[in-house]
Every structure is written in structure tokens, then in C-alpha cells.
Tab-separated table of C-alpha atoms and ligand atoms in Angstrom:
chain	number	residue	atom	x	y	z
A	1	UNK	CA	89.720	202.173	-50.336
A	2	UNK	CA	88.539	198.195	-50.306
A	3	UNK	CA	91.947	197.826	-47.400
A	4	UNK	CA	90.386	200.786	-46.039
A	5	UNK	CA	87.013	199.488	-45.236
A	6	UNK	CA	88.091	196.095	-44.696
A	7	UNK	CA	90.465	197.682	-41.421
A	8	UNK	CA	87.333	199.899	-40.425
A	9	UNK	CA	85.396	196.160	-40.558
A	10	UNK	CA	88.060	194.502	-38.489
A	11	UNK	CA	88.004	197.494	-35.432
A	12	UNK	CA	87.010	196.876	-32.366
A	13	UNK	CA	85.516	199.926	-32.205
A	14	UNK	CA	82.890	198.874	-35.675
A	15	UNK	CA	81.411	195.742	-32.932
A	16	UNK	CA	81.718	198.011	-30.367
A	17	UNK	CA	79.272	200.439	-31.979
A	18	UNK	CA	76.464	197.696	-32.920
A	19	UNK	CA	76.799	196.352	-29.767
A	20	UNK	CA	75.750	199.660	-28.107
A	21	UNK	CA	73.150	199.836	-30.334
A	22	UNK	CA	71.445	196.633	-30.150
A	23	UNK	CA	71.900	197.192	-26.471
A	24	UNK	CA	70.192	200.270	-26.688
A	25	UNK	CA	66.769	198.676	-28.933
A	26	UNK	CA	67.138	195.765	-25.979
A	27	UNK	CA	66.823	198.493	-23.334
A	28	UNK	CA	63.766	199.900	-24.558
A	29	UNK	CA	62.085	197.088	-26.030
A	30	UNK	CA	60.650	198.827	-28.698
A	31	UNK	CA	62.121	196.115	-31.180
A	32	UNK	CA	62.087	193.054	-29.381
A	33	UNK	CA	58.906	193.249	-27.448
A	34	UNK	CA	60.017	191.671	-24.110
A	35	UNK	CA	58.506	192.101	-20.766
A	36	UNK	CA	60.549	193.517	-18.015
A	37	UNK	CA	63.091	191.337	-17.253
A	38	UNK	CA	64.086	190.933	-13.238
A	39	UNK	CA	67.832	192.603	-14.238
A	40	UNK	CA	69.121	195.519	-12.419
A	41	UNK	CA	72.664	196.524	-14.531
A	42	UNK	CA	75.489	199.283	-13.586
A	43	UNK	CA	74.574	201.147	-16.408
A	44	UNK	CA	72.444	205.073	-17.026
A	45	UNK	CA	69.438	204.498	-17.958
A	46	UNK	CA	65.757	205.132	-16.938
A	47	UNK	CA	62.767	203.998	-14.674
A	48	UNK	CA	60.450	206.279	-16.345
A	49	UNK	CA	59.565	204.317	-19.264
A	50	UNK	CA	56.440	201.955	-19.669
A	51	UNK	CA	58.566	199.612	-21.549
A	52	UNK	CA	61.777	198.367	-20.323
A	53	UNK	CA	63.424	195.185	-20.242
A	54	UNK	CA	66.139	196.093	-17.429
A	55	UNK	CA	66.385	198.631	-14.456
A	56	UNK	CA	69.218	200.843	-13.502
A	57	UNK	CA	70.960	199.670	-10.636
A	58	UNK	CA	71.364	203.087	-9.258
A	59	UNK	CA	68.055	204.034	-8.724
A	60	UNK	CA	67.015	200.865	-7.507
A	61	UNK	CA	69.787	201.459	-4.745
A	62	UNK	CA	68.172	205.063	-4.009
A	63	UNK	CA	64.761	203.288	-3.841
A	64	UNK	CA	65.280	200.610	-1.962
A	65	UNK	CA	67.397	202.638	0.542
A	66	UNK	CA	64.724	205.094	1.069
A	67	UNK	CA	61.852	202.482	0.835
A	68	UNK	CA	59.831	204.417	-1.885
A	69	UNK	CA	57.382	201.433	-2.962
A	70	UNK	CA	56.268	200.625	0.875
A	71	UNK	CA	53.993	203.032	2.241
A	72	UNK	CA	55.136	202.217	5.902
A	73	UNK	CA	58.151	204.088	7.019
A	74	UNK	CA	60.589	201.105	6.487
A	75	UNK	CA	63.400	200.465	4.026
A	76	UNK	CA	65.433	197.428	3.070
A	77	UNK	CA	69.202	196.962	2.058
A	78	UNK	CA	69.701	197.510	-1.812
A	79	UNK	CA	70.902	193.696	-1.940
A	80	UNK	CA	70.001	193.361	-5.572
A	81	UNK	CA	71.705	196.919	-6.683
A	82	UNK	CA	74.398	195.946	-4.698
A	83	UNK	CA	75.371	192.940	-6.242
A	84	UNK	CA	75.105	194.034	-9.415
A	85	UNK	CA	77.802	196.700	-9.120
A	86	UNK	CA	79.776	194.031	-7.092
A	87	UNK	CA	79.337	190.972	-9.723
A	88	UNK	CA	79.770	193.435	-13.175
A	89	UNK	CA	82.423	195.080	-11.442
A	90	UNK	CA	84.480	192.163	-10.654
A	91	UNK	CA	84.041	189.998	-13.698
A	92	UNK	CA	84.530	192.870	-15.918
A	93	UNK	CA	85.029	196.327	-15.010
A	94	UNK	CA	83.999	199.279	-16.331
A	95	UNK	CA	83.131	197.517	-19.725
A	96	UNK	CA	79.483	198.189	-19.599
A	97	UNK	CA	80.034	201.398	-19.984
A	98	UNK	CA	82.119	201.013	-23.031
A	99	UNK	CA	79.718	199.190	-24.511
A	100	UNK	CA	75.856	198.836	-23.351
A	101	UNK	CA	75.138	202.182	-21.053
A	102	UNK	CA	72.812	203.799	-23.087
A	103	UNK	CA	73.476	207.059	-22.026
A	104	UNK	CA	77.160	206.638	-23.050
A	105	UNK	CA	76.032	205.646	-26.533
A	106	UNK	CA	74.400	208.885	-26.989
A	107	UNK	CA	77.641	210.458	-26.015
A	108	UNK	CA	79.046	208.667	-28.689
A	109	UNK	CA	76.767	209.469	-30.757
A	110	UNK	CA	76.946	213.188	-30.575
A	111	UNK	CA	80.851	213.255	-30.059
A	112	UNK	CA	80.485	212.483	-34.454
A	113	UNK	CA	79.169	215.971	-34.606
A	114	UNK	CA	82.882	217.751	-33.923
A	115	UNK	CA	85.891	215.920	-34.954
A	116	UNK	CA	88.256	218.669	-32.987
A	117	UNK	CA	87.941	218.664	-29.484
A	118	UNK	CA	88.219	221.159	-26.912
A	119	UNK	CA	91.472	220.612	-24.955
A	120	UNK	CA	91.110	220.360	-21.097
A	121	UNK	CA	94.756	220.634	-19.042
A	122	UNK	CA	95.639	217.721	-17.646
A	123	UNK	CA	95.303	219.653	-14.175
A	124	UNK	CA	91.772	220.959	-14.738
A	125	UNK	CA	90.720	217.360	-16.109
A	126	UNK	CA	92.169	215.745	-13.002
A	127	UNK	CA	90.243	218.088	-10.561
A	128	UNK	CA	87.570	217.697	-12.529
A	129	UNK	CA	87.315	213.831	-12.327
A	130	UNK	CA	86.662	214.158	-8.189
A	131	UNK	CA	83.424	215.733	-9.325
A	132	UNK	CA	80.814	212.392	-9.659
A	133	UNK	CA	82.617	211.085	-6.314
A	134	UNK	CA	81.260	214.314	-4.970
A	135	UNK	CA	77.608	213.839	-6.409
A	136	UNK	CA	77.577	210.364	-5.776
A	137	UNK	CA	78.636	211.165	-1.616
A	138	UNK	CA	75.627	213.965	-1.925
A	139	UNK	CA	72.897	211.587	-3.544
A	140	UNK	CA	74.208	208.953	-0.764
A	141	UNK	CA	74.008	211.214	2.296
A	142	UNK	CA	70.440	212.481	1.141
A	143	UNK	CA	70.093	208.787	0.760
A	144	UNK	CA	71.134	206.984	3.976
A	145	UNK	CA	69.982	210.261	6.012
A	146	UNK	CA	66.566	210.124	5.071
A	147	UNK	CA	66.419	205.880	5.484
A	148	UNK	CA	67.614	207.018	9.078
A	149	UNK	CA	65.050	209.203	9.559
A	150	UNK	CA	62.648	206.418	8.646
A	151	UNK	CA	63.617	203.744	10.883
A	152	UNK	CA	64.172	206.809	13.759
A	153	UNK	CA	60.968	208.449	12.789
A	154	UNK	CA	60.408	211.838	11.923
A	155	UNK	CA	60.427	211.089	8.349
A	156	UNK	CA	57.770	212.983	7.210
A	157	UNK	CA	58.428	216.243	7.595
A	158	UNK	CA	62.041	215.062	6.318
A	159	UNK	CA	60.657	213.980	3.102
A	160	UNK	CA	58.366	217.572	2.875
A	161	UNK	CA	61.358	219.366	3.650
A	162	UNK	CA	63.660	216.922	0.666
A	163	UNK	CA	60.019	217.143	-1.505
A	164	UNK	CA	60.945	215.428	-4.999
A	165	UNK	CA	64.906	214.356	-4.140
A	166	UNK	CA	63.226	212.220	-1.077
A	167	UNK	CA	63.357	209.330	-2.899
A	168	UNK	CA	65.852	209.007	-5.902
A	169	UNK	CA	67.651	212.579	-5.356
A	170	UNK	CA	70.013	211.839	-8.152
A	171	UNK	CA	67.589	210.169	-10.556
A	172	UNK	CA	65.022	213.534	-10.203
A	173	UNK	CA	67.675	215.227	-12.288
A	174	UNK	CA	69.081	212.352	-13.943
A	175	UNK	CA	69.646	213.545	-17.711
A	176	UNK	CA	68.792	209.907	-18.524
A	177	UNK	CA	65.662	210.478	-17.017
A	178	UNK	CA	64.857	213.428	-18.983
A	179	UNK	CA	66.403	212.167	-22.256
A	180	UNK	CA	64.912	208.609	-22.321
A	181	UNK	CA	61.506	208.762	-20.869
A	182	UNK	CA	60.117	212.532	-19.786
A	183	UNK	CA	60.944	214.364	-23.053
A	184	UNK	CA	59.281	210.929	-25.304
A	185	UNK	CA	56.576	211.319	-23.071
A	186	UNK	CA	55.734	215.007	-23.254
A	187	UNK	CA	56.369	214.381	-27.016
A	188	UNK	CA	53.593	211.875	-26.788
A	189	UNK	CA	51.323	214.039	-25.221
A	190	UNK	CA	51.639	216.687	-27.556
A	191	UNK	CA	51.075	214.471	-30.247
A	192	UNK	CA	47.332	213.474	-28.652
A	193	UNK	CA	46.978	217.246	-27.649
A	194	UNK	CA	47.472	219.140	-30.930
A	195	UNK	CA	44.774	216.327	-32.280
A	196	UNK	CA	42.326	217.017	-29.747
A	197	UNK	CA	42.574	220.235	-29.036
A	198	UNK	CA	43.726	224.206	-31.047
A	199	UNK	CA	47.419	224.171	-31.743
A	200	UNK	CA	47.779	227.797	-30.477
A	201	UNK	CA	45.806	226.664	-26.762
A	202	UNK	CA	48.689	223.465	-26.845
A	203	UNK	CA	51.490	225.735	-27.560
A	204	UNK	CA	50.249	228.152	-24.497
A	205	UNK	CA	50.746	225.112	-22.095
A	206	UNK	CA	54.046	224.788	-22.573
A	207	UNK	CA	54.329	228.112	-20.692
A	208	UNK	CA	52.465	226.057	-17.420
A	209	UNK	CA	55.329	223.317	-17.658
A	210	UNK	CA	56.930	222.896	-14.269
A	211	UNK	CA	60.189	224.914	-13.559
A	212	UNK	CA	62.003	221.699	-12.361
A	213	UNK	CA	61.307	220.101	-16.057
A	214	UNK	CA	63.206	223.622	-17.226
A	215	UNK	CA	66.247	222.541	-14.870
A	216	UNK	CA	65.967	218.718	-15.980
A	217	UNK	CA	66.122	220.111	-20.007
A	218	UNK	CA	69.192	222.545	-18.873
A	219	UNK	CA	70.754	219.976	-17.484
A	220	UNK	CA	70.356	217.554	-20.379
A	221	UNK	CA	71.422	220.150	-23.175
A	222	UNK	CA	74.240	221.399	-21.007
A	223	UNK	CA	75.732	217.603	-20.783
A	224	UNK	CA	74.912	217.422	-24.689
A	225	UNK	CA	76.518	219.869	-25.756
A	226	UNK	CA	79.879	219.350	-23.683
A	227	UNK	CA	80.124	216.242	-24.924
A	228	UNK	CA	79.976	217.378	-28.443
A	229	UNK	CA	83.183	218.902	-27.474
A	230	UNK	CA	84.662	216.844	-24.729
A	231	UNK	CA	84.431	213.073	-25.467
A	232	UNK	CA	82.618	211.149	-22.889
A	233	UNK	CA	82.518	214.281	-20.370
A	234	UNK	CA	79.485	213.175	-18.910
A	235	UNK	CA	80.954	209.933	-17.673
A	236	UNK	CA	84.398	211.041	-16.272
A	237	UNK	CA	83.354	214.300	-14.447
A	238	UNK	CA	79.232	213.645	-13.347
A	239	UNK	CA	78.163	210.260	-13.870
A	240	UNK	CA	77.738	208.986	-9.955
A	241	UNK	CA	77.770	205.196	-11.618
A	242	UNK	CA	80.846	205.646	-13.330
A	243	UNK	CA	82.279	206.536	-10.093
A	244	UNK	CA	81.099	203.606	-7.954
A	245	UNK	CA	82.141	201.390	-11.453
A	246	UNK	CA	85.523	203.494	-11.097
A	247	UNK	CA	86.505	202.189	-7.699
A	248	UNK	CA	85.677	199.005	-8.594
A	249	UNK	CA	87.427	198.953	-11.833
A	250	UNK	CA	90.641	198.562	-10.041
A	251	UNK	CA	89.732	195.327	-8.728
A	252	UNK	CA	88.359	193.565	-12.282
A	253	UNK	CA	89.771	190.404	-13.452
A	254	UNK	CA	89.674	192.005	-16.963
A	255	UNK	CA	92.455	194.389	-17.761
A	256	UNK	CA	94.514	195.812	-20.364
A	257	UNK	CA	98.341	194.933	-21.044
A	258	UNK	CA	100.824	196.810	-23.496
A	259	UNK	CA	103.801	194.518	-24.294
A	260	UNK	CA	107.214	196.407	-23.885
A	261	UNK	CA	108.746	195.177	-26.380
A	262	UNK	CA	106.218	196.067	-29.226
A	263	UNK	CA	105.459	199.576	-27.903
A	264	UNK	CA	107.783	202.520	-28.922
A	265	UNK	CA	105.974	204.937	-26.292
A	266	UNK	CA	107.255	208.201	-26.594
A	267	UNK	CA	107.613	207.790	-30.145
A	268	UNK	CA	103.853	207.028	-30.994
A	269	UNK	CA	101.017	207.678	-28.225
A	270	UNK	CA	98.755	206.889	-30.675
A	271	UNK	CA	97.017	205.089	-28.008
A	272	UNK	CA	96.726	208.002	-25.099
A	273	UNK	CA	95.739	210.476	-28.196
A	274	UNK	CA	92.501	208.054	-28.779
A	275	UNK	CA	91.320	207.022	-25.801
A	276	UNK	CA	88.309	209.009	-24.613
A	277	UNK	CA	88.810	208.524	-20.783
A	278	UNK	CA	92.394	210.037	-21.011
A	279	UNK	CA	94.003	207.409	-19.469
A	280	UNK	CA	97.753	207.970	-18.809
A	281	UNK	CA	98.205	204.646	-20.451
A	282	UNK	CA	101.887	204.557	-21.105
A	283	UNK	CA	102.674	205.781	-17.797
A	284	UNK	CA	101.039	202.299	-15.994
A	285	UNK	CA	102.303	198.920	-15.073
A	286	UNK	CA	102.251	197.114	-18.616
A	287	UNK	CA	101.664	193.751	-17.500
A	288	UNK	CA	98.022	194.585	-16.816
A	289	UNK	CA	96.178	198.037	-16.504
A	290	UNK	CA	92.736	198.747	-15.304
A	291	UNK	CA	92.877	202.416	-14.779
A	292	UNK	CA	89.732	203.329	-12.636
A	293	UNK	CA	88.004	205.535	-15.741
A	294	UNK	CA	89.301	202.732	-18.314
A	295	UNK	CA	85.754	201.753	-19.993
A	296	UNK	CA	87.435	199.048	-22.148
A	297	UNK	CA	86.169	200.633	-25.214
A	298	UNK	CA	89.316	199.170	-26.890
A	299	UNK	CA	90.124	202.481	-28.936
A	300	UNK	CA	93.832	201.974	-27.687
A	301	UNK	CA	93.980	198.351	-28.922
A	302	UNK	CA	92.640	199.838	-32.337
A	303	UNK	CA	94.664	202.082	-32.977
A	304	UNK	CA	97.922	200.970	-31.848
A	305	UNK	CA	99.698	200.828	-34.938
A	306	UNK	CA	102.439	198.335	-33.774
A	307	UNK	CA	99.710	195.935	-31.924
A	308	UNK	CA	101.347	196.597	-28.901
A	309	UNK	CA	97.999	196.251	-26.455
A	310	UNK	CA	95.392	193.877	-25.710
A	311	UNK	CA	93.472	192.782	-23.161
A	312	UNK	CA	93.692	190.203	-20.416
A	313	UNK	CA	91.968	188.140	-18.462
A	314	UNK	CA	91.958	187.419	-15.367
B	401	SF4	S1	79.930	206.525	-16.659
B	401	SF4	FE1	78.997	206.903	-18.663
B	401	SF4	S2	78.839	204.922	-19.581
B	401	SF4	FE2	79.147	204.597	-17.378
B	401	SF4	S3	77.079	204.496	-16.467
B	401	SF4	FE3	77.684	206.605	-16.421
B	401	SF4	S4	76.858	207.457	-18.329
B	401	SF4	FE4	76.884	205.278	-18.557
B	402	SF4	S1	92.618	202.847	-22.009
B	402	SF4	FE1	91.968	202.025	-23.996
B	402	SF4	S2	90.214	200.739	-23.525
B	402	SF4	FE2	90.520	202.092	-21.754
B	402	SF4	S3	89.198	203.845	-22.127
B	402	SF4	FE3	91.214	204.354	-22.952
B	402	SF4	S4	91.118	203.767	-25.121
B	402	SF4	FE4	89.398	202.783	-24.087
């Protein structure tokens, strides 16, 4: 039992977890009572909430793109957002996803709740994977179509006709969104509410809430429960940062490498059956491996019982 707890200790996976959730009370700032902090990072998180120490590097890209905080009808190039997927994605990888995206903690979180998974072919799970490159080409072209139509005018009636995906099309919908700052905040208001006013006359204006909150909550409880039963779905089918971080991945300085020697392959797989990405792990160079959905969460290097992988750098 002591061995037992002692190996648990030792895991990768044990700092992983703390790590995620320190990152997570950083995030928010609801422990460490920081003011916003001028950081955009790769990672899912909100722009919704008073309090926040860091912004979401996607969004800011939609914003900036489609100018949303100048009135005129001009935009500017997402330098900032842009540089942060370049600079994180090049020094190392995927990693923040592994360990700081708070939205991939969750995932983590509620992947405790069922210990067997749901089996996805390796076809379906491939096809499935093109998916976020899809959204993230959609959110772009609403994106770069309706900058055009700013700096060639017209954009008005553009932005009537896009009405709440103008700005941040993918962030509207965002489950992020809805999970980290509209759902705290209608919980907030129905805290004052149901002081100030007949519980029976609060609980009749939920009926009034707007139909696209309805699609944001589907949404959210749809990705929820998947990932109950499909680790990390979220972030290899939808997540439009994951796929940006996913071509980039291929070009990070960090990496993974399985020495021949130590690994039986066939024998084992002990490695492919934990990782949560379903990287084909044994069938890539073993010198050094960073598989575009690799999120370095170091499950692999865990539990490979012969210590056959670790990762490398550069
Ligand atoms: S792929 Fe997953 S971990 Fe990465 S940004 Fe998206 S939600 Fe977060
Ligand atoms: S290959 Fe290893 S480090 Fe990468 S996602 Fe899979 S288990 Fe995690």
C-alpha cells in the first residue's frame, strides 16, 4: 500500500494534476487576487469574467481581427494572439493543454466519473479529428470576411446580418464561455434575485432566458457528458485551439522519444492504451515524436512499465 502511494507520488501525472489546478485558481484570481495581467495564452478559457489574470488568445485573435473595441470600422492584425500561438507553440507544443487549459482540466476532471470508456474505431476517431480544423476554417472565414467588409465598407448591414457571431463567432458558443463566466453569473444573479424578490416570480424568469443561452447550455452539457465517456473528446474533435496548437505541435523543440531497446512494443502498449489523445505512439519515429494531438500530458512516460519513454528537448 505505502509502495503504492509512494509510485502514485512519484507520477507525472500526480504534478500534472496540481499544476492544472493551481493554474486554474491563477486563471480566475479568486485566490490570488491579481489584476489582469497583459498575457494572452493558447489555452480555453473566458473573456466573460470580471476577474481574470490572463486572456485567451483565441478570442483576442477574433477581436482584434474584426476590430470589436473601436467603434470606427477599422481592425488591426492580431499581433499579440499571434505570437502567442507562435512562441508557446515553438518552445513547447501542445503542453499547455496538458497541463494549464482550464477547460481541459475540467475534462479531466469529469473523465474520474467513468473508468470504462466508450470505444471509438480508429476510422471514426480519425475522421473525427478533421472536425476543429473545420470549425476553426468557419470561425476564420466569418472572421477575415467580415474585417474585409470593414476596411471595404458595407460592414454594417454585414454585422446585422452575422448579429452576435460578428465579433467572436466561435467564442458566442464557446462552452468555456458558458461554463466559466455566463452560468457563475446567472448563478449570481439568482442569488440577489431570490433575496429581493418571491422565489416563485424568480423561478418564472427563467422561462424569459434567451434561446441562444439554451444552445450555449446544450452545447456545454453535450461536450460534458462525452467526455465522461471519451477522454479529452472536446480537445481532439472541436477545440479550434487545439487545432491551430496541433499544426504547430509538429514543429516544437519539445518532443517525446521511446528508446528501442527498452521498449517491447507489441508485447506491452501500455503506453498507446493510456494516452488520452490516442496517439499511434509505437508506430512513430522513436528518436523524437511530437504527434500533432500529443498534449505532453506524460501518461505514456508513466505508465511505461519498462521506462522506455521520455521526453526531449530540443
Ligand atoms: S485542445 Fe483542449 S486543452 Fe487545448 S485549448 Fe482546447 S480545450 Fe484546452
Ligand atoms: S503520447 Fe504520451 S504525452 Fe502525448 S498525449 Fe499521449 S500519453 Fe500524453
Amino acid at each position: 500500500m505505502k509502495v503504492k502511494i509512494k509510485q502514485n507520488i512519484l507520477k507525472f501525472n500526480t504534478l500534472r494534476r496540481i499544476v492544472q489546478f493551481l493554474s486554474f485558481l491563477f486563471f480566475s484570481t479568486i485566490v490570488f487576487n491579481l489584476g489582469a495581467l497583459p498575457i494572452l495564452l493558447p489555452v480555453l478559457w473566458t473573456w466573460g469574467l470580471q476577474q481574470k489574470t490572463v486572456g485567451d488568445a483565441f478570442t483576442a485573435l477574433q477581436l482584434m481581427l474584426s476590430g470589436w473595441y473601436m467603434q470606427s470600422a477599422a481592425t488591426v492584425f492580431p499581433w499579440l494572439a499571434v505570437a502567442s500561438f507562435l512562441i508557446v507553440g515553438i518552445l513547447i507544443g501542445k503542453s499547455l493543454c496538458g497541463w494549464v487549459c482550464p477547460f481541459g482540466f475540467i475534462q479531466d476532471l469529469v473523465g474520474f466519473i467513468k473508468r470504462k470508456k466508450m470505444e471509438i474505431s480508429p476510422e471514426t476517431h480519425g475522421s473525427m479529428t478533421y472536425i476543429k480544423y473545420f470549425i476553426l476554417g468557419i470561425v476564420l472565414l466569418i472572421t477575415l470576411t467580415f474585417s474585409a467588409s470593414k476596411l471595404l465598407g458595407g460592414y454594417k448591414s454585414y454585422a446585422g446580418a452575422l448579429g452576435i457571431f460578428a465579433y467572436a463567432p466561435f467564442t458566442a458558443l464557446s462552452p468555456a464561455e458558458t461554463l466559466f463566466a455566463t452560468l457563475p453569473r446567472m448563478v449570481q444573479n439568482f442569488a440577489v434575485a431570490v433575496m429581493e424578490k418571491p422565489v416563485s416570480e424568480v423561478l418564472s424568469g427563467i422561462l424569459y432566458l434567451s434561446p441562444l443561452f439554451w444552445v450555449q447550455l446544450f452545447i456545454l452539457i453535450g461536450i460534458l457528458i462525452f467526455a465522461v465517456y471519451v477522454p479529452r473528446s472536446w480537445c481532439k474533435y472541436f477545440c479550434p485551439h487545439g487545432a491551430i496548437m496541433a499544426i504547430l505541435n509538429k514543429f516544437s523543440f519539445l518532443g517525446l522519444r521511446r528508446d528501442p531497446v527498452k521498449c517491447v512494443k507489441g508485447k506491452c502498449r501500455e503506453c498507446v492504451k493510456a494516452c488520452p489523445m490516442r496517439v499511434r505512439i509505437l508506430d512513430l519515429p522513436w528518436e523524437k515524436f511530437s504527434d500533432p494531438e500529443c498534449i505532453y500530458c506524460l501518461k505514456c512516460v508513466d505508465e511505461c512499465p519498462n521506462k522506455a519513454i521520455k521526453p526531449t528537448y530540443p
